[in-house]
Amino acid sequence: MILRHHRLLNLHMLSTPPLAPSFAAVSFRRPLSLAAHTRPGTGSPPSSPHPVKPSSAPNVAGADLVRTALFVPPGVAREEVTPGMLLPGSNIVVGPYAGHAQIKQVEFVKSSARARDCPKDNRPEFAILGRSNVGKSSLINALVRKKEFALTSKKPGKTQLINHFLVNKSWYIVDLPGYGFANASQSARTDWSSFTKGYFLNRDTLVAVLLLVDASIPPQQIDLDCASWLGRNNIGMTFVFTKCDKIKGGRGKRSDDNIKHFQDLISKYYKEPPPWIMTSSVTGLGRDELLLHMSQLRNYWDNDEVV
Ligand code: GDP
């Protein structure tokens, strides 16, 4: 029998009460059976299902940000971490579950108007979420290396749909409607909220949310609110900073500064830091690294055991 139960792991609860109610920052969902195969004391699996593939991507400005605040994945003990295990431009440590990161094939499967209409084949999925104009479509197109693949409607008031893209016939990228349209009516905002919250709260196959944050502008309250809501509901998330190629001159702030500021604001809420990574859909910065990170979350989640 294939065990398909999942439980939340690695809940980094708040150490002290923050401005918002307590919530967990990062969670992994995984089959219960994996626990029986974990070596006591190390947190490591008996053998790596996928070899670690350290990234060969060049180091980037900002990679030194918050080096001490690392995201350490399952299978790695914090004290075992060496600098070579860190993905450039991120706080993410690569562990033994990383592998099979490249996208060889992708196909659009369906658009769903409700969470219960989404595919029911139990494949793991990553939801991509962010404020309108954050660069979500560009990032999806960059990930799958196709132009204009992400076809989500960008206009407020249009039908809100959950779009499933099947990757390598084994896992999904899920394009969710953007939030925070400048001109959206209150009813459109409420619609977004109930619609998308229903998806997050009911989707057992959701491995993690990639919450996109525009690094070319200062932190936006709506992004902080979104992160807070996801955290309070124990939805695992990775912060994906977009537009990191944009470095403003004059009085404008660099993307590094905006990222640091965002992290400072977020850090109050977490005992341990959630994963974050810098990307640019223009230069390709962070693409391979993000895929590698997704592979370790996915492989951990997807490690079915016959019991
Ligand atoms: P969406 O509304 O979140 O799907 O955002 P889009 O992908 O349509 O991008 C919004 C705008 O930001 C467009 O003008 C894009 O060309 C621009 N954009 C998206 N990603 C990047 C990026 O990585 N770097 C820069 N410089 N611009 C970007």
mmCIF file of C-alpha atoms and ligand atoms in Angstrom:
data_model
loop_
_atom_site.group_PDB
_atom_site.id
_atom_site.type_symbol
_atom_site.label_atom_id
_atom_site.label_comp_id
_atom_site.label_asym_id
_atom_site.label_seq_id
_atom_site.Cartn_x
_atom_site.Cartn_y
_atom_site.Cartn_z
ATOM 1 C CA MET A 1 0.000 0.000 0.000
ATOM 2 C CA ILE A 2 1.355 3.393 -0.828
ATOM 3 C CA LEU A 3 1.200 5.671 2.139
ATOM 4 C CA ARG A 4 -0.054 9.069 1.141
ATOM 5 C CA HIS A 5 -0.477 10.784 4.446
ATOM 6 C CA HIS A 6 1.371 13.981 5.001
ATOM 7 C CA ARG A 7 2.267 15.883 8.022
ATOM 8 C CA LEU A 8 3.806 19.196 8.699
ATOM 9 C CA LEU A 9 7.400 19.138 9.724
ATOM 10 C CA ASN A 10 9.913 21.735 10.629
ATOM 11 C CA LEU A 11 7.486 24.210 12.047
ATOM 12 C CA HIS A 12 9.513 27.179 13.099
ATOM 13 C CA MET A 13 7.285 28.704 15.663
ATOM 14 C CA LEU A 14 7.724 32.150 16.991
ATOM 15 C CA SER A 15 9.960 32.596 19.936
ATOM 16 C CA THR A 16 8.237 35.724 21.192
ATOM 17 C CA PRO A 17 4.846 37.189 20.389
ATOM 18 C CA PRO A 18 5.200 39.438 17.345
ATOM 19 C CA LEU A 19 3.005 42.169 16.010
ATOM 20 C CA ALA A 20 0.812 39.597 14.327
ATOM 21 C CA PRO A 21 -0.538 36.352 15.824
ATOM 22 C CA SER A 22 1.851 33.420 16.081
ATOM 23 C CA PHE A 23 2.409 31.320 13.036
ATOM 24 C CA ALA A 24 4.749 28.796 11.578
ATOM 25 C CA ALA A 25 6.999 30.007 8.814
ATOM 26 C CA VAL A 26 8.139 26.959 7.008
ATOM 27 C CA SER A 27 6.643 23.568 6.746
ATOM 28 C CA PHE A 28 7.451 20.467 4.848
ATOM 29 C CA ARG A 29 4.745 18.026 4.072
ATOM 30 C CA ARG A 30 5.990 14.509 3.792
ATOM 31 C CA PRO A 31 4.822 10.917 3.949
ATOM 32 C CA LEU A 32 4.760 9.638 7.512
ATOM 33 C CA SER A 33 6.667 6.557 6.421
ATOM 34 C CA LEU A 34 9.835 8.555 5.894
ATOM 35 C CA ALA A 35 10.231 9.040 9.626
ATOM 36 C CA ALA A 36 10.943 5.349 10.079
ATOM 37 C CA HIS A 37 13.888 5.646 7.714
ATOM 38 C CA THR A 38 15.537 8.615 9.312
ATOM 39 C CA ARG A 39 18.762 8.011 11.163
ATOM 40 C CA PRO A 40 18.302 9.071 14.773
ATOM 41 C CA GLY A 41 20.286 12.078 15.764
ATOM 42 C CA THR A 42 21.251 13.194 12.283
ATOM 43 C CA GLY A 43 17.927 13.787 10.618
ATOM 44 C CA SER A 44 19.477 12.208 7.529
ATOM 45 C CA PRO A 45 17.922 9.568 5.331
ATOM 46 C CA PRO A 46 19.842 6.273 5.088
ATOM 47 C CA SER A 47 20.892 7.002 1.551
ATOM 48 C CA SER A 48 20.337 9.970 -0.693
ATOM 49 C CA PRO A 49 17.524 9.380 -3.152
ATOM 50 C CA HIS A 50 19.116 12.059 -5.305
ATOM 51 C CA PRO A 51 22.690 13.258 -5.239
ATOM 52 C CA VAL A 52 23.449 16.760 -4.095
ATOM 53 C CA LYS A 53 24.214 18.969 -7.034
ATOM 54 C CA PRO A 54 25.848 22.175 -5.880
ATOM 55 C CA SER A 55 25.063 25.006 -8.212
ATOM 56 C CA SER A 56 27.700 26.269 -10.579
ATOM 57 C CA ALA A 57 25.921 29.585 -10.985
ATOM 58 C CA PRO A 58 28.083 32.619 -10.327
ATOM 59 C CA ASN A 59 27.837 34.351 -7.014
ATOM 60 C CA VAL A 60 25.700 37.461 -7.049
ATOM 61 C CA ALA A 61 25.500 40.748 -5.277
ATOM 62 C CA GLY A 62 23.491 40.222 -2.150
ATOM 63 C CA ALA A 63 24.438 36.597 -1.685
ATOM 64 C CA ASP A 64 26.106 37.611 1.560
ATOM 65 C CA LEU A 65 22.828 38.825 2.956
ATOM 66 C CA VAL A 66 21.893 37.195 6.206
ATOM 67 C CA ARG A 67 24.299 34.288 5.795
ATOM 68 C CA THR A 68 23.697 33.177 9.320
ATOM 69 C CA ALA A 69 19.968 32.895 8.776
ATOM 70 C CA LEU A 70 20.015 29.773 6.688
ATOM 71 C CA PHE A 71 17.204 27.545 5.606
ATOM 72 C CA VAL A 72 18.404 24.025 6.350
ATOM 73 C CA PRO A 73 16.384 21.310 4.585
ATOM 74 C CA PRO A 74 15.509 17.842 5.851
ATOM 75 C CA GLY A 75 18.420 15.424 5.828
ATOM 76 C CA VAL A 76 20.969 18.060 6.871
ATOM 77 C CA ALA A 77 21.999 18.911 10.412
ATOM 78 C CA ARG A 78 22.666 22.615 10.877
ATOM 79 C CA GLU A 79 26.153 21.995 12.225
ATOM 80 C CA GLU A 80 27.043 19.988 9.095
ATOM 81 C CA VAL A 81 26.428 22.942 6.759
ATOM 82 C CA THR A 82 29.420 24.207 4.789
ATOM 83 C CA PRO A 83 29.524 27.283 2.516
ATOM 84 C CA GLY A 84 29.572 25.071 -0.587
ATOM 85 C CA MET A 85 26.125 23.759 0.293
ATOM 86 C CA LEU A 86 24.520 27.198 -0.035
ATOM 87 C CA LEU A 87 22.659 28.152 -3.186
ATOM 88 C CA PRO A 88 24.045 31.452 -4.527
ATOM 89 C CA GLY A 89 21.762 34.443 -4.051
ATOM 90 C CA SER A 90 19.717 32.740 -1.350
ATOM 91 C CA ASN A 91 19.730 31.472 2.226
ATOM 92 C CA ILE A 92 18.982 27.939 1.032
ATOM 93 C CA VAL A 93 21.149 24.970 1.906
ATOM 94 C CA VAL A 94 21.100 22.122 -0.603
ATOM 95 C CA GLY A 95 20.494 18.743 1.014
ATOM 96 C CA PRO A 96 20.424 15.109 -0.051
ATOM 97 C CA TYR A 97 16.931 15.313 -1.513
ATOM 98 C CA ALA A 98 17.961 17.744 -4.241
ATOM 99 C CA GLY A 99 18.083 16.414 -7.789
ATOM 100 C CA HIS A 100 16.186 16.033 -11.054
ATOM 101 C CA ALA A 101 15.780 19.781 -11.168
ATOM 102 C CA GLN A 102 15.542 20.534 -14.879
ATOM 103 C CA ILE A 103 12.273 20.969 -16.700
ATOM 104 C CA LYS A 104 12.246 18.767 -19.784
ATOM 105 C CA GLN A 105 8.612 18.933 -20.631
ATOM 106 C CA VAL A 106 5.659 21.031 -19.597
ATOM 107 C CA GLU A 107 2.024 20.995 -20.595
ATOM 108 C CA PHE A 108 -0.985 23.026 -19.614
ATOM 109 C CA VAL A 109 -3.521 20.732 -17.963
ATOM 110 C CA LYS A 110 -6.487 22.785 -16.863
ATOM 111 C CA SER A 111 -7.893 25.952 -15.412
ATOM 112 C CA SER A 112 -10.052 25.471 -12.349
ATOM 113 C CA ALA A 113 -12.570 27.880 -10.934
ATOM 114 C CA ARG A 114 -12.613 26.221 -7.514
ATOM 115 C CA ALA A 115 -10.136 24.276 -5.418
ATOM 116 C CA ARG A 116 -12.281 21.167 -5.670
ATOM 117 C CA ASP A 117 -12.060 21.258 -9.477
ATOM 118 C CA CYS A 118 -8.244 20.999 -9.450
ATOM 119 C CA PRO A 119 -6.517 17.820 -10.706
ATOM 120 C CA LYS A 120 -6.983 14.889 -8.356
ATOM 121 C CA ASP A 121 -4.015 12.742 -9.322
ATOM 122 C CA ASN A 122 -2.081 13.377 -6.105
ATOM 123 C CA ARG A 123 0.977 14.799 -7.814
ATOM 124 C CA PRO A 124 2.934 17.323 -5.763
ATOM 125 C CA GLU A 125 2.537 20.967 -6.679
ATOM 126 C CA PHE A 126 4.008 24.406 -6.131
ATOM 127 C CA ALA A 127 1.706 27.402 -6.149
ATOM 128 C CA ILE A 128 3.101 30.645 -7.500
ATOM 129 C CA LEU A 129 1.615 33.694 -5.905
ATOM 130 C CA GLY A 130 2.282 37.393 -5.828
ATOM 131 C CA ARG A 131 1.002 40.892 -6.236
ATOM 132 C CA SER A 132 -0.120 41.881 -9.689
ATOM 133 C CA ASN A 133 2.885 43.044 -11.753
ATOM 134 C CA VAL A 134 5.389 41.299 -9.457
ATOM 135 C CA GLY A 135 6.743 39.353 -12.449
ATOM 136 C CA LYS A 136 4.833 36.114 -11.943
ATOM 137 C CA SER A 137 4.122 35.387 -15.602
ATOM 138 C CA SER A 138 7.703 36.254 -16.510
ATOM 139 C CA LEU A 139 9.058 33.931 -13.840
ATOM 140 C CA ILE A 140 6.848 31.030 -14.922
ATOM 141 C CA ASN A 141 7.891 31.579 -18.533
ATOM 142 C CA ALA A 142 11.547 31.684 -17.453
ATOM 143 C CA LEU A 143 11.203 28.510 -15.406
ATOM 144 C CA VAL A 144 9.653 26.542 -18.255
ATOM 145 C CA ARG A 145 11.752 28.360 -20.871
ATOM 146 C CA LYS A 146 8.792 29.260 -23.000
ATOM 147 C CA LYS A 147 7.547 32.665 -23.980
ATOM 148 C CA GLU A 148 4.033 33.597 -22.982
ATOM 149 C CA PHE A 149 3.336 30.227 -21.462
ATOM 150 C CA ALA A 150 1.642 31.678 -18.434
ATOM 151 C CA LEU A 151 -1.669 32.889 -19.730
ATOM 152 C CA THR A 152 -3.327 34.055 -16.570
ATOM 153 C CA SER A 153 -5.693 36.914 -16.923
ATOM 154 C CA LYS A 154 -4.156 40.072 -15.578
ATOM 155 C CA LYS A 155 -7.209 42.246 -15.463
ATOM 156 C CA PRO A 156 -9.146 42.671 -12.258
ATOM 157 C CA GLY A 157 -12.733 41.504 -12.375
ATOM 158 C CA LYS A 158 -11.997 38.759 -14.883
ATOM 159 C CA THR A 159 -12.639 35.171 -13.953
ATOM 160 C CA GLN A 160 -10.129 34.051 -11.381
ATOM 161 C CA LEU A 161 -8.665 30.710 -12.269
ATOM 162 C CA ILE A 162 -6.185 28.265 -10.843
ATOM 163 C CA ASN A 163 -3.982 27.121 -13.731
ATOM 164 C CA HIS A 164 -2.196 23.775 -13.522
ATOM 165 C CA PHE A 165 0.921 23.093 -15.605
ATOM 166 C CA LEU A 166 2.240 19.528 -15.529
ATOM 167 C CA VAL A 167 6.038 19.345 -15.507
ATOM 168 C CA ASN A 168 7.944 16.251 -16.633
ATOM 169 C CA LYS A 169 4.661 14.371 -16.234
ATOM 170 C CA SER A 170 5.307 14.245 -12.521
ATOM 171 C CA TRP A 171 4.599 17.516 -10.690
ATOM 172 C CA TYR A 172 2.675 20.735 -11.110
ATOM 173 C CA ILE A 173 3.415 24.407 -11.279
ATOM 174 C CA VAL A 174 0.222 26.177 -10.264
ATOM 175 C CA ASP A 175 -0.362 29.725 -11.415
ATOM 176 C CA LEU A 176 -2.668 31.507 -9.000
ATOM 177 C CA PRO A 177 -4.367 34.837 -9.658
ATOM 178 C CA GLY A 178 -2.314 37.836 -8.627
ATOM 179 C CA TYR A 179 -3.481 39.970 -5.739
ATOM 180 C CA GLY A 180 -3.402 43.659 -5.006
ATOM 181 C CA PHE A 181 -4.616 45.172 -8.244
ATOM 182 C CA ALA A 182 -4.342 48.888 -7.781
ATOM 183 C CA ASN A 183 -7.764 49.515 -9.283
ATOM 184 C CA ALA A 184 -9.608 46.445 -8.080
ATOM 185 C CA SER A 185 -12.958 46.934 -6.422
ATOM 186 C CA GLN A 186 -13.506 45.713 -2.891
ATOM 187 C CA SER A 187 -15.669 42.857 -4.204
ATOM 188 C CA ALA A 188 -12.909 41.722 -6.574
ATOM 189 C CA ARG A 189 -10.465 41.729 -3.660
ATOM 190 C CA THR A 190 -12.827 39.736 -1.478
ATOM 191 C CA ASP A 191 -13.365 37.269 -4.312
ATOM 192 C CA TRP A 192 -9.641 36.769 -4.628
ATOM 193 C CA SER A 193 -9.335 36.236 -0.967
ATOM 194 C CA SER A 194 -12.027 33.595 -0.479
ATOM 195 C CA PHE A 195 -11.189 31.853 -3.731
ATOM 196 C CA THR A 196 -7.463 31.544 -3.137
ATOM 197 C CA LYS A 197 -7.728 30.852 0.570
ATOM 198 C CA GLY A 198 -10.003 27.916 -0.257
ATOM 199 C CA TYR A 199 -7.255 26.521 -2.456
ATOM 200 C CA PHE A 200 -4.528 26.892 0.184
ATOM 201 C CA LEU A 201 -6.574 25.403 2.977
ATOM 202 C CA ASN A 202 -7.847 22.400 1.042
ATOM 203 C CA ARG A 203 -5.023 21.350 -1.232
ATOM 204 C CA ASP A 204 -3.266 18.355 0.306
ATOM 205 C CA THR A 205 -0.806 18.050 -2.564
ATOM 206 C CA LEU A 206 0.580 21.571 -2.103
ATOM 207 C CA VAL A 207 4.286 21.198 -1.333
ATOM 208 C CA ALA A 208 4.983 24.913 -0.957
ATOM 209 C CA VAL A 209 3.921 28.352 -2.064
ATOM 210 C CA LEU A 210 6.448 30.446 -3.929
ATOM 211 C CA LEU A 211 5.552 33.906 -2.713
ATOM 212 C CA LEU A 212 6.943 36.397 -5.202
ATOM 213 C CA VAL A 213 8.167 39.732 -3.890
ATOM 214 C CA ASP A 214 9.340 42.573 -6.127
ATOM 215 C CA ALA A 215 12.900 43.420 -5.058
ATOM 216 C CA SER A 216 12.957 46.590 -7.141
ATOM 217 C CA ILE A 217 10.589 48.401 -4.793
ATOM 218 C CA PRO A 218 10.425 48.800 -1.001
ATOM 219 C CA PRO A 219 8.473 46.189 0.986
ATOM 220 C CA GLN A 220 4.732 46.383 0.424
ATOM 221 C CA GLN A 221 2.275 45.853 3.253
ATOM 222 C CA ILE A 222 0.095 43.609 1.112
ATOM 223 C CA ASP A 223 2.990 41.169 0.639
ATOM 224 C CA LEU A 224 3.695 41.151 4.359
ATOM 225 C CA ASP A 225 0.006 40.521 5.032
ATOM 226 C CA CYS A 226 -0.027 37.657 2.558
ATOM 227 C CA ALA A 227 3.074 36.089 4.100
ATOM 228 C CA SER A 228 1.537 36.487 7.518
ATOM 229 C CA TRP A 229 -1.696 34.771 6.496
ATOM 230 C CA LEU A 230 0.123 31.849 4.867
ATOM 231 C CA GLY A 231 2.324 31.471 7.907
ATOM 232 C CA ARG A 232 -0.565 31.551 10.360
ATOM 233 C CA ASN A 233 -2.157 28.756 8.371
ATOM 234 C CA ASN A 234 0.994 26.625 8.302
ATOM 235 C CA ILE A 235 1.364 26.829 4.542
ATOM 236 C CA GLY A 236 5.005 26.232 3.643
ATOM 237 C CA MET A 237 6.470 29.063 1.599
ATOM 238 C CA THR A 238 9.583 30.235 -0.135
ATOM 239 C CA PHE A 239 10.127 33.947 -0.763
ATOM 240 C CA VAL A 240 11.163 34.464 -4.363
ATOM 241 C CA PHE A 241 12.506 37.976 -4.926
ATOM 242 C CA THR A 242 11.891 39.081 -8.499
ATOM 243 C CA LYS A 243 13.467 41.761 -10.723
ATOM 244 C CA CYS A 244 16.824 41.504 -8.944
ATOM 245 C CA ASP A 245 18.535 42.834 -12.077
ATOM 246 C CA LYS A 246 17.000 46.242 -11.405
ATOM 247 C CA ILE A 247 19.312 48.467 -9.469
ATOM 248 C CA LYS A 248 18.028 51.946 -9.131
ATOM 249 C CA GLY A 249 20.326 54.913 -9.004
ATOM 250 C CA GLY A 250 19.844 58.222 -7.264
ATOM 251 C CA ARG A 251 17.492 58.101 -4.328
ATOM 252 C CA GLY A 252 16.057 54.722 -5.309
ATOM 253 C CA LYS A 253 17.104 51.719 -3.290
ATOM 254 C CA ARG A 254 18.998 48.751 -4.616
ATOM 255 C CA SER A 255 17.255 45.409 -4.738
ATOM 256 C CA ASP A 256 19.663 44.184 -2.042
ATOM 257 C CA ASP A 257 18.457 46.911 0.310
ATOM 258 C CA ASN A 258 14.822 46.164 -0.397
ATOM 259 C CA ILE A 259 15.394 42.469 0.233
ATOM 260 C CA LYS A 260 17.205 43.146 3.459
ATOM 261 C CA HIS A 261 14.433 45.491 4.581
ATOM 262 C CA PHE A 262 11.764 42.920 3.703
ATOM 263 C CA GLN A 263 13.629 40.260 5.642
ATOM 264 C CA ASP A 264 13.992 42.541 8.641
ATOM 265 C CA LEU A 265 10.242 43.091 8.656
ATOM 266 C CA ILE A 266 9.510 39.398 8.224
ATOM 267 C CA SER A 267 12.084 38.170 10.727
ATOM 268 C CA LYS A 268 10.006 39.327 13.674
ATOM 269 C CA TYR A 269 7.536 36.646 12.821
ATOM 270 C CA TYR A 270 9.888 33.689 12.657
ATOM 271 C CA LYS A 271 11.996 31.743 15.033
ATOM 272 C CA GLU A 272 13.874 30.287 12.077
ATOM 273 C CA PRO A 273 14.093 31.919 8.680
ATOM 274 C CA PRO A 274 12.026 30.757 5.736
ATOM 275 C CA PRO A 275 13.845 30.034 2.475
ATOM 276 C CA TRP A 276 14.367 32.996 0.150
ATOM 277 C CA ILE A 277 16.052 33.373 -3.213
ATOM 278 C CA MET A 278 16.906 36.200 -5.616
ATOM 279 C CA THR A 279 15.766 35.885 -9.227
ATOM 280 C CA SER A 280 15.583 37.825 -12.465
ATOM 281 C CA SER A 281 13.558 36.709 -15.434
ATOM 282 C CA VAL A 282 15.611 39.080 -17.588
ATOM 283 C CA THR A 283 19.057 37.675 -16.798
ATOM 284 C CA GLY A 284 18.025 34.181 -15.661
ATOM 285 C CA LEU A 285 19.478 34.831 -12.226
ATOM 286 C CA GLY A 286 18.324 32.225 -9.713
ATOM 287 C CA ARG A 287 16.376 30.071 -12.157
ATOM 288 C CA ASP A 288 18.417 26.883 -11.819
ATOM 289 C CA GLU A 289 18.868 27.464 -8.111
ATOM 290 C CA LEU A 290 15.134 27.854 -7.582
ATOM 291 C CA LEU A 291 14.457 24.641 -9.512
ATOM 292 C CA LEU A 292 17.025 22.808 -7.401
ATOM 293 C CA HIS A 293 15.401 24.075 -4.228
ATOM 294 C CA MET A 294 11.988 22.991 -5.510
ATOM 295 C CA SER A 295 13.405 19.552 -6.294
ATOM 296 C CA GLN A 296 14.519 18.996 -2.727
ATOM 297 C CA LEU A 297 11.166 20.034 -1.319
ATOM 298 C CA ARG A 298 9.385 17.864 -3.876
ATOM 299 C CA ASN A 299 11.563 14.780 -3.499
ATOM 300 C CA TYR A 300 11.216 14.923 0.237
ATOM 301 C CA TRP A 301 7.468 15.255 -0.043
ATOM 302 C CA ASP A 302 7.210 12.618 -2.732
ATOM 303 C CA ASN A 303 9.300 9.937 -1.079
ATOM 304 C CA ASP A 304 6.557 7.312 -1.040
ATOM 305 C CA GLU A 305 7.341 4.155 0.816
ATOM 306 C CA VAL A 306 5.693 0.810 0.368
ATOM 307 C CA VAL A 307 4.489 -0.360 3.803
HETATM 308 P P1 GDP B 1 2.683 39.611 -13.433
HETATM 309 O O1 GDP B 1 1.568 40.600 -13.514
HETATM 310 O O2 GDP B 1 3.042 39.311 -12.021
HETATM 311 O O3 GDP B 1 2.438 38.355 -14.225
HETATM 312 O O4 GDP B 1 3.991 40.320 -14.009
HETATM 313 P P2 GDP B 1 4.690 40.229 -15.434
HETATM 314 O O5 GDP B 1 5.478 38.975 -15.583
HETATM 315 O O6 GDP B 1 3.703 40.512 -16.510
HETATM 316 O O7 GDP B 1 5.736 41.424 -15.303
HETATM 317 C C1 GDP B 1 5.306 42.722 -14.995
HETATM 318 C C2 GDP B 1 6.317 43.715 -15.538
HETATM 319 O O8 GDP B 1 7.571 43.520 -14.909
HETATM 320 C C3 GDP B 1 6.563 43.547 -17.029
HETATM 321 O O9 GDP B 1 6.764 44.824 -17.587
HETATM 322 C C4 GDP B 1 7.832 42.733 -17.094
HETATM 323 O O10 GDP B 1 8.575 42.969 -18.272
HETATM 324 C C5 GDP B 1 8.572 43.236 -15.872
HETATM 325 N N1 GDP B 1 9.436 42.185 -15.305
HETATM 326 C C6 GDP B 1 9.077 40.943 -14.950
HETATM 327 N N2 GDP B 1 10.133 40.261 -14.470
HETATM 328 C C7 GDP B 1 11.193 41.095 -14.544
HETATM 329 C C8 GDP B 1 12.571 40.969 -14.175
HETATM 330 O O11 GDP B 1 13.066 39.931 -13.707
HETATM 331 N N3 GDP B 1 13.379 42.068 -14.371
HETATM 332 C C9 GDP B 1 12.879 43.229 -14.869
HETATM 333 N N4 GDP B 1 13.750 44.233 -15.029
HETATM 334 N N5 GDP B 1 11.596 43.382 -15.225
HETATM 335 C C10 GDP B 1 10.748 42.329 -15.066
#
